[in-house]
Tab-separated table of C-alpha atoms in Angstrom:
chain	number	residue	atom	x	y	z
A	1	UNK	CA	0.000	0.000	0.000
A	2	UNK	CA	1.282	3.523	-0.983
A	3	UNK	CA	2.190	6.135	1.775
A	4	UNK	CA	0.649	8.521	0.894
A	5	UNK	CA	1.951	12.228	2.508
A	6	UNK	CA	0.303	15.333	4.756
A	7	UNK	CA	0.977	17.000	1.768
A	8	UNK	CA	-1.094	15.091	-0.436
A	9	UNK	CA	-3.570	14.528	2.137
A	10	UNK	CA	-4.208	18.263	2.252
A	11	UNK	CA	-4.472	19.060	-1.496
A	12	UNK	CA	-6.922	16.413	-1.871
A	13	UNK	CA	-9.227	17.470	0.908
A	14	UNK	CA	-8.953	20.951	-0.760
A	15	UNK	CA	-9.833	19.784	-3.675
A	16	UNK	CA	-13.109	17.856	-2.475
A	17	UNK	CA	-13.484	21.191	-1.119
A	18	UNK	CA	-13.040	23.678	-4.351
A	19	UNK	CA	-15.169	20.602	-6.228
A	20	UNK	CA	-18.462	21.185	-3.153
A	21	UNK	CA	-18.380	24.415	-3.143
A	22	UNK	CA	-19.220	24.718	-6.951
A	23	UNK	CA	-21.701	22.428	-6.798
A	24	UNK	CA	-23.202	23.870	-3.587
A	25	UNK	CA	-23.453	27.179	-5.601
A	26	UNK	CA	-24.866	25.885	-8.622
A	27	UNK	CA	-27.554	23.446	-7.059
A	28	UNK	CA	-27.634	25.219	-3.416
A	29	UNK	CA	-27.711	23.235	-0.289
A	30	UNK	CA	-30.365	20.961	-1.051
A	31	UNK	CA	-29.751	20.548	-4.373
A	32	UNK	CA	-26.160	19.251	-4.033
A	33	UNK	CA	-26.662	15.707	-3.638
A	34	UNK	CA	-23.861	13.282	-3.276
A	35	UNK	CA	-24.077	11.669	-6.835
A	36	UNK	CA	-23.843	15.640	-8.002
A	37	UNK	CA	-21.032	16.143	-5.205
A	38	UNK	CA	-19.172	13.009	-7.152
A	39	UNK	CA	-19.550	14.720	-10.503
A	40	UNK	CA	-17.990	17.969	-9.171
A	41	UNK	CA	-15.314	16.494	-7.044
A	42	UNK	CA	-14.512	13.818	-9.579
A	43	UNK	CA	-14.395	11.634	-6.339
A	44	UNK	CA	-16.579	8.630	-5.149
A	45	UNK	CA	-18.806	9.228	-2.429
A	46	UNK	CA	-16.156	7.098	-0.565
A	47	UNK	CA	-13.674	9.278	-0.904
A	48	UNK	CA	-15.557	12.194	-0.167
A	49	UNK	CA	-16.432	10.675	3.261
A	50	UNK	CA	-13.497	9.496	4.370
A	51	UNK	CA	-12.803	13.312	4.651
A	52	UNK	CA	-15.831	14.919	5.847
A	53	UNK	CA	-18.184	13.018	7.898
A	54	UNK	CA	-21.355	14.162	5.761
A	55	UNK	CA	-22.450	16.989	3.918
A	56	UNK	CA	-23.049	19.314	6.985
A	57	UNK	CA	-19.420	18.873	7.732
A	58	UNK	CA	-18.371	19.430	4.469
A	59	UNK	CA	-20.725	22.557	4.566
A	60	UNK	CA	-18.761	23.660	7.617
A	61	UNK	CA	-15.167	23.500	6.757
A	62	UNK	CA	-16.156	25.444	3.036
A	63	UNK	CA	-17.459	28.236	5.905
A	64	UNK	CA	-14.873	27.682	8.386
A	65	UNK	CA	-12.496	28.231	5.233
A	66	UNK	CA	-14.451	31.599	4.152
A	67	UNK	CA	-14.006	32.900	7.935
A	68	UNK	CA	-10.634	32.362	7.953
A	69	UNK	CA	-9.812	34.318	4.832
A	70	UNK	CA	-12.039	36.735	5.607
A	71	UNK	CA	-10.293	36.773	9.044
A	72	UNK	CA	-6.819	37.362	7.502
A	73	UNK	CA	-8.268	40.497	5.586
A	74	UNK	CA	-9.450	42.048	8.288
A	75	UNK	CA	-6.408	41.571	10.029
A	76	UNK	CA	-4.808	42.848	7.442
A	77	UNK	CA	-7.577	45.987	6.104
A	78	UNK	CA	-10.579	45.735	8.329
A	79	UNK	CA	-14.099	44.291	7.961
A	80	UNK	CA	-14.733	47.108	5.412
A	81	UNK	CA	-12.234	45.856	2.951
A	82	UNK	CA	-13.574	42.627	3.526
A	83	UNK	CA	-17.149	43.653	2.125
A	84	UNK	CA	-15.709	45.392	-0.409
A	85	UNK	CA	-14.073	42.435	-1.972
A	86	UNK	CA	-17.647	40.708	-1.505
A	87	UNK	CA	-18.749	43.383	-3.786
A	88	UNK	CA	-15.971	42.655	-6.377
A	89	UNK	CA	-16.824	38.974	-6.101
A	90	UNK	CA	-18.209	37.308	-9.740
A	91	UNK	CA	-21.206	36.263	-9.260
A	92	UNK	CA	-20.965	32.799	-8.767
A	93	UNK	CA	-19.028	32.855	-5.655
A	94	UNK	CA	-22.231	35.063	-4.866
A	95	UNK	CA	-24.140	31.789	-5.566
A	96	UNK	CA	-22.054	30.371	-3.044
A	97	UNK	CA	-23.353	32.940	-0.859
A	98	UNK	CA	-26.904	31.924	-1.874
A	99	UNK	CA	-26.518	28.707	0.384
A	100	UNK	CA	-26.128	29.924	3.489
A	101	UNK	CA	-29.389	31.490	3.144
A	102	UNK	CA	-30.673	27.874	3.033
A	103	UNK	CA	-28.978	27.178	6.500
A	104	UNK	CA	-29.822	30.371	8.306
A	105	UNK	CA	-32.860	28.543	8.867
A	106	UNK	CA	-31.205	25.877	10.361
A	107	UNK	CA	-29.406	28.354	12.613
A	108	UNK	CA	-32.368	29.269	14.476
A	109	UNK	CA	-34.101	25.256	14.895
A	110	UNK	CA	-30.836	23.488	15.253
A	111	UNK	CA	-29.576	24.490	18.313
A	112	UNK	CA	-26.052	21.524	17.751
A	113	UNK	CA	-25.619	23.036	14.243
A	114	UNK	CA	-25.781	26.565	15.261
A	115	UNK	CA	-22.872	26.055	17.788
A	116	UNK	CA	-20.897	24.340	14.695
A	117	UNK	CA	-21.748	27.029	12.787
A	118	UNK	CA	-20.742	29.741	15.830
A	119	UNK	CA	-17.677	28.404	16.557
A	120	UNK	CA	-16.447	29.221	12.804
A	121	UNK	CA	-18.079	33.269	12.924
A	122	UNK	CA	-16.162	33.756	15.967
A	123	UNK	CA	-13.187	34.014	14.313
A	124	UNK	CA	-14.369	36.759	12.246
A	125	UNK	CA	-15.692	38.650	15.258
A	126	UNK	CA	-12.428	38.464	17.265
A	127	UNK	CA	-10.437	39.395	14.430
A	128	UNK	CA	-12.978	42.889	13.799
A	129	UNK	CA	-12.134	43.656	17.450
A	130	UNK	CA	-8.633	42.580	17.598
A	131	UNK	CA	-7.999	45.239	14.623
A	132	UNK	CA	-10.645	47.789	15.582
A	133	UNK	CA	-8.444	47.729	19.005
A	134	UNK	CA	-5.544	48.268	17.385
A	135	UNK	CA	-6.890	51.009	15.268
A	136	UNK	CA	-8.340	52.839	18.389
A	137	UNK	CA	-4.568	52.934	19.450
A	138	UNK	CA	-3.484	54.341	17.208
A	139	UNK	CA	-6.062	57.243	17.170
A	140	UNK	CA	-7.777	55.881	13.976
A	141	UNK	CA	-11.615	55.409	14.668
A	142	UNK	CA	-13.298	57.123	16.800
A	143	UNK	CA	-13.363	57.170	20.562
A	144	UNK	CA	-16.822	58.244	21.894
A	145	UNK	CA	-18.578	54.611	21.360
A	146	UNK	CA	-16.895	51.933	22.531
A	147	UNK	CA	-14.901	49.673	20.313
A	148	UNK	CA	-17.360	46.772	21.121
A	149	UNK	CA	-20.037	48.788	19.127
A	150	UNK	CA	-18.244	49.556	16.596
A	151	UNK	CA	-17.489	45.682	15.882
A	152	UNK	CA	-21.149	44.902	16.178
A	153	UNK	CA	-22.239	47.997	14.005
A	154	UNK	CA	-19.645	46.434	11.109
A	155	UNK	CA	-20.506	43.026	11.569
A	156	UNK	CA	-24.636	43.934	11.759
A	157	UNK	CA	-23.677	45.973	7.991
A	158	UNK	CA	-21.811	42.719	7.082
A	159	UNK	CA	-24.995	40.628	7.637
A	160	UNK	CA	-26.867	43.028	5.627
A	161	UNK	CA	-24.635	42.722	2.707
A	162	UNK	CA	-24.019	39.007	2.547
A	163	UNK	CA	-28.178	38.666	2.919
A	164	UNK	CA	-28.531	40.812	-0.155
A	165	UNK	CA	-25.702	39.719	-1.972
A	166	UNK	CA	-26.682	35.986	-1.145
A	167	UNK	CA	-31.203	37.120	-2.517
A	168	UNK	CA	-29.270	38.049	-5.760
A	169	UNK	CA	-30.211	41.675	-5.284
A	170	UNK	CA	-27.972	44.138	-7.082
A	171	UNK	CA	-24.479	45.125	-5.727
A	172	UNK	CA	-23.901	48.011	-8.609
A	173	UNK	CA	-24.469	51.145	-5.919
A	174	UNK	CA	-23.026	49.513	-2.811
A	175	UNK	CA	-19.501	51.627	-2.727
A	176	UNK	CA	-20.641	54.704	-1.684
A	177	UNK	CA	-22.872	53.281	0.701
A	178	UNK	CA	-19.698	51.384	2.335
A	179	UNK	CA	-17.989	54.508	2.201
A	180	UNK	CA	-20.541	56.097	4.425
A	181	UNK	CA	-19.476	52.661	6.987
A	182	UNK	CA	-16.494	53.086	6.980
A	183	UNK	CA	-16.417	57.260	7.676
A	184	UNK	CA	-18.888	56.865	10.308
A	185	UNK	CA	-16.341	54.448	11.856
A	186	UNK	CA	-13.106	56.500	11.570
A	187	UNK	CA	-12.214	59.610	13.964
B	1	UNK	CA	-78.168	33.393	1.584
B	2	UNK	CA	-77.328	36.496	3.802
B	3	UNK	CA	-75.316	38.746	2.810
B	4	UNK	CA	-72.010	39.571	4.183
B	5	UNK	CA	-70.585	43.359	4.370
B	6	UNK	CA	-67.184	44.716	3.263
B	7	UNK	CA	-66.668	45.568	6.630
B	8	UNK	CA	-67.150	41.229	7.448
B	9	UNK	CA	-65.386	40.148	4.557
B	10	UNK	CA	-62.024	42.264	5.494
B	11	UNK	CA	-62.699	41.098	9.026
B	12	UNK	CA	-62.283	37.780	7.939
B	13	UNK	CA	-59.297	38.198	5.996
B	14	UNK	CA	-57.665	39.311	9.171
B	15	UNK	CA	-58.427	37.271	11.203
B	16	UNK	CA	-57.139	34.341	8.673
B	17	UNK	CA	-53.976	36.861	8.382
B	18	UNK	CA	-53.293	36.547	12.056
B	19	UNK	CA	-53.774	32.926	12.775
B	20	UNK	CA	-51.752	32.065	9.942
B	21	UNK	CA	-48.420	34.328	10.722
B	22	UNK	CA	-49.011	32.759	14.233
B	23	UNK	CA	-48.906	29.229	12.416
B	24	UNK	CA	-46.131	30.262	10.222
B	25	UNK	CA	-43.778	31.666	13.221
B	26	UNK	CA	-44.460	28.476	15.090
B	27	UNK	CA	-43.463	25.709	12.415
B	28	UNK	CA	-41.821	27.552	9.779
B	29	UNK	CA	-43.218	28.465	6.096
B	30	UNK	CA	-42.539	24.891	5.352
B	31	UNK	CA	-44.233	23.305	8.536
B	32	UNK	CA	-47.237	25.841	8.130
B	33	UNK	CA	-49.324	23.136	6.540
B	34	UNK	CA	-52.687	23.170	5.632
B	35	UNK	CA	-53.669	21.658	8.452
B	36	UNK	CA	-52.036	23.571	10.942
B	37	UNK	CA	-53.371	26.674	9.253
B	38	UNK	CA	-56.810	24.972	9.522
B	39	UNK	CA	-56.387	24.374	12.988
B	40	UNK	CA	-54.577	27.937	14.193
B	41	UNK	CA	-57.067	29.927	12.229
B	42	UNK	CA	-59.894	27.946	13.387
B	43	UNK	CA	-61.793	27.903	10.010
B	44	UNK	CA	-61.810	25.218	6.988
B	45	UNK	CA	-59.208	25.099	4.180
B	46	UNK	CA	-61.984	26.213	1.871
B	47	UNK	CA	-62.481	29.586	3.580
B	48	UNK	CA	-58.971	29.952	3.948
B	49	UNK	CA	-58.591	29.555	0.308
B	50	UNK	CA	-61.675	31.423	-0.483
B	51	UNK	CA	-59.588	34.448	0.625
B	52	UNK	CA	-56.273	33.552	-0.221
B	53	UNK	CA	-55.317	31.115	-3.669
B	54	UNK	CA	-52.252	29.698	-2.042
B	55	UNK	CA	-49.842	29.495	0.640
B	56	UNK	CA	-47.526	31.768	-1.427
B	57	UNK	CA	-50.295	34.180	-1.658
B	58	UNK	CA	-51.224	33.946	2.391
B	59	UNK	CA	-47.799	34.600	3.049
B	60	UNK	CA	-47.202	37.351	0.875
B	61	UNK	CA	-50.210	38.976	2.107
B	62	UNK	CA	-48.662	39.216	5.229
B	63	UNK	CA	-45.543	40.371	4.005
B	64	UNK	CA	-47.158	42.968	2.280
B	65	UNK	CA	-48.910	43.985	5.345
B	66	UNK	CA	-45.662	44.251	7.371
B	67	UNK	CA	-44.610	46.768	4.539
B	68	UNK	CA	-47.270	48.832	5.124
B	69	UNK	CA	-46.717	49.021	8.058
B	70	UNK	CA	-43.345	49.634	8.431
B	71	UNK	CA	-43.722	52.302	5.801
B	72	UNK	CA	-46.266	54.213	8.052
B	73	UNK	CA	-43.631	54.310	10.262
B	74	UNK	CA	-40.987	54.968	8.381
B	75	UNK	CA	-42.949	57.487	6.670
B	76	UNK	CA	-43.632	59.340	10.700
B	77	UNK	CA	-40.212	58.119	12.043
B	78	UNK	CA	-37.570	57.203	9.925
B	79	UNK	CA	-36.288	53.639	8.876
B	80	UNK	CA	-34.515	53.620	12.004
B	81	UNK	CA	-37.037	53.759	14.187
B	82	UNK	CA	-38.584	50.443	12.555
B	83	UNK	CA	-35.534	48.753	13.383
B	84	UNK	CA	-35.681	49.568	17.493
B	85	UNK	CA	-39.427	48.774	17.336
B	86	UNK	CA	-38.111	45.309	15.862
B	87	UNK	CA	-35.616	45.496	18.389
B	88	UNK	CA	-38.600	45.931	21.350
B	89	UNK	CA	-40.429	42.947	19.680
B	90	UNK	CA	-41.351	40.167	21.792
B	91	UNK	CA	-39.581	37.138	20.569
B	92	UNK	CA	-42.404	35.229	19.133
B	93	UNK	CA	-42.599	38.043	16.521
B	94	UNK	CA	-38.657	37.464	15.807
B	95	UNK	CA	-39.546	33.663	15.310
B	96	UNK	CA	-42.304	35.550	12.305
B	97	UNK	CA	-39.170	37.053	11.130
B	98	UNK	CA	-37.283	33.777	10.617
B	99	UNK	CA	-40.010	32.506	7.983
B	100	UNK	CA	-38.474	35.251	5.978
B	101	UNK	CA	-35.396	33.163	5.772
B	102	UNK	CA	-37.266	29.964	4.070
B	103	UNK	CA	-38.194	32.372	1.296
B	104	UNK	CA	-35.056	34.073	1.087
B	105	UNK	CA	-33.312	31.137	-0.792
B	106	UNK	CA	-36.668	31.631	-2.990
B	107	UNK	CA	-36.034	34.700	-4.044
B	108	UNK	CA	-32.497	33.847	-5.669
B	109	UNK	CA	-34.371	30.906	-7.970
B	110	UNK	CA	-37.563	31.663	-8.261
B	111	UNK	CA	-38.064	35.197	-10.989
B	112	UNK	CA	-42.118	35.106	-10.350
B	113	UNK	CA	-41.618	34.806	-6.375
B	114	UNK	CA	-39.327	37.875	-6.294
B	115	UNK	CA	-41.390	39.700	-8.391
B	116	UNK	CA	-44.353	38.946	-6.278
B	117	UNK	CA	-42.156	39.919	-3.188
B	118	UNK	CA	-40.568	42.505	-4.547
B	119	UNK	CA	-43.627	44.885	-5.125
B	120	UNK	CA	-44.003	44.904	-1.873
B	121	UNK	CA	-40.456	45.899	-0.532
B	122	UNK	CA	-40.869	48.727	-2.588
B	123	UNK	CA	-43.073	50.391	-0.740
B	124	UNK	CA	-40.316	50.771	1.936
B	125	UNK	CA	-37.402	51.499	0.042
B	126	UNK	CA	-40.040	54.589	-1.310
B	127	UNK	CA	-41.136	55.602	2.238
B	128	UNK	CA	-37.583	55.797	3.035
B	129	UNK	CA	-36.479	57.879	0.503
B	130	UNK	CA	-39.095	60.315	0.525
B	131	UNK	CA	-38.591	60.825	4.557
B	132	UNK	CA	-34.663	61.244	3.894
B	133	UNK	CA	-35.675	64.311	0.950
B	134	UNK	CA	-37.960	65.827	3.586
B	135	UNK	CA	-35.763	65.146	6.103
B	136	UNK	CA	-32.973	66.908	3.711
B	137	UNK	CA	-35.240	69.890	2.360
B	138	UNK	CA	-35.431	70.941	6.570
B	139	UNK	CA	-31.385	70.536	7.164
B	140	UNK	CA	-31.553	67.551	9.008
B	141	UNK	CA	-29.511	64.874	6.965
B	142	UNK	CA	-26.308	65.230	6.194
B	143	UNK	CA	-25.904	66.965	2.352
B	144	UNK	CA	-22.387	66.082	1.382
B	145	UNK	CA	-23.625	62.446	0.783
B	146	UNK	CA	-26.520	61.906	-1.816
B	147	UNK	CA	-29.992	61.204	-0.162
B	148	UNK	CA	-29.791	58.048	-2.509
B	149	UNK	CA	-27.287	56.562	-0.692
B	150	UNK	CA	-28.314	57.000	2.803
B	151	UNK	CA	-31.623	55.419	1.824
B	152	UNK	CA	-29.329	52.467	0.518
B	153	UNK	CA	-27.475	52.604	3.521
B	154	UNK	CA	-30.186	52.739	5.913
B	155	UNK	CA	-32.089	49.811	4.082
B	156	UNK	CA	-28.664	47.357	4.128
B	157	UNK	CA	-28.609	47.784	8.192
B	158	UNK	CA	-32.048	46.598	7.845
B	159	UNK	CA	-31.652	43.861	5.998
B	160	UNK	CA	-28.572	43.136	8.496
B	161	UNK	CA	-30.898	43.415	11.537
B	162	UNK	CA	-33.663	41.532	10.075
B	163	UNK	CA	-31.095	38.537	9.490
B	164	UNK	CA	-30.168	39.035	12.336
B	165	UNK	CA	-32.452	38.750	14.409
B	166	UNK	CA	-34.019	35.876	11.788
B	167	UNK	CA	-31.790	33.645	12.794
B	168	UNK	CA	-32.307	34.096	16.433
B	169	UNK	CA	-29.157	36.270	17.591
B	170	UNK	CA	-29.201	38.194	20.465
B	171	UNK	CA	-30.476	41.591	20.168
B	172	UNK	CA	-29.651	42.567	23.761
B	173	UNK	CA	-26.528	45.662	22.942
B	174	UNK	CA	-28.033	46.694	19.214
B	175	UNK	CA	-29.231	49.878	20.810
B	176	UNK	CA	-26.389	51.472	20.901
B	177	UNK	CA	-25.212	50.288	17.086
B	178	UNK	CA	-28.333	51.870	15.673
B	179	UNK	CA	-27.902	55.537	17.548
B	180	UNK	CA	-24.454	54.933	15.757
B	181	UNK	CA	-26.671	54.151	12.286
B	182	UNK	CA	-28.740	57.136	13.125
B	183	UNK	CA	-26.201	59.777	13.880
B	184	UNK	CA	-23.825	58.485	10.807
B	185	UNK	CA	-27.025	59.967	8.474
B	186	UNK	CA	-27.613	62.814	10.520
B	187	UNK	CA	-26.036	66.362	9.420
């Protein structure tokens, strides 16, 4: 039997990954059943579940792996830069956006799947406040609300723009209106 | 056969309005069956039908009569002031809210749904922008953004707070993020 490396390990889960989340965004949640998951993957169902314990989990790690981007660029630019490369998206990674609108439902019945699901968002909050700290420092945003409002003010905007963005509405006008976020943010 | 007033037949109507957003905040759009809407309206499928031609349509109705009247008091108070009186809900009206999620999804695939839906959204996004030119003619929006924007700006924090609070967040420390929405509009 072959040893097969971390390395290869790794570049095969990703690309189960890449493979779901095209075919989550084309067919949405429901839609993306395992025979279409093989087709996209090029994988056997096998295969595909030796890495993810079902589709919820598979679900999970494409939006753990969004948070964690997203996390880096707000690290590295702030929440705001993070919705504005939302807004440059094509639209089929909007698509992809589409599907979380299917499990927002699940968010509020599922109490087990909404911790799953929590435990991935955090990381987006902490890294909002981590920077938004950091800017306060250094005299950047403004000091008479506290910083913890100021998170939740970007984050509520955030949910408002991956909603829309995820209904298919039009994006065309939304730069001036993040423009008006992010001044109302800064000192 | 005796006849039945306007007055009777638009009594009716409301009262099937009100069991049924009752029915559909307690199972879901999807769990709102026919008989459960039977059975929280307390009349027969035939009269609810009589009224309304379909699910879609009972639902939209009530939709459409959230518009209203959320435009009323948009059109008095300003978009923000719909979102704290969302805010001061009692929760079984947020779990109303969360229906709007099941549809969301429908929006995206379904042209004649978001059509339907959209007609009615529109009476908002026109309340709102009428109250930010009065609001503007009398100096008390800011003027170095156009009124366009902050109507788009306004109606994305909406759209954030109504996901929000969809998908059964706490709403406990928004106060404070909307007098931060409010004053970033303000002149």
């Amino acid at each position: 039997m072959p040893r097969v490396s971390t390395d290869q390990l790794a570049a095969r889960r990703q690309e189960i990954l890449d493979g779901a989340r095209t075919c989550f965004a084309r067919h949405g949640y429901e839609g993306a059943t395992v025979r279409r998951l093989e087709q996209s993957t090029g994988l056997s169902r096998g295969a595909i579940f030796h890495y993810f314990r079902d589709k919820d989990a598979l679900f999970l790690a494409l939006a753990e792996q969004d948070a964690e981007r997203m996390a880096d660029v707000v690290a590295a630019d702030g929440l705001v830069q993070v919705m504005r490369n939302l807004l440059a998206d094509p639209v089929d990674e909007r698509s992809w956006l589409g599907t979380r609108l299917e499990v927002s439902r699940r968010l509020r019945t599922e109490p087990e799947f909404r911790e799953r699901w929590s435990a991935h968002s955090a990381a987006l909050t902490r890294a909002t406040r981590a920077r938004l700290e950091r800017q306060a420092r250094a005299g950047a945003v403004r000091d008479d609300v506290p910083v913890a409002v100021l998170a939740q003010y970007l984050e509520l905007v955030m949910e408002g723009l991956v909603s829309h963005l995820a209904m298919g509405l039009s994006a065309d006008d939304l730069g001036p209106v993040l423009d008006l976020v992010e001044t109302a943010v800064r000192r």
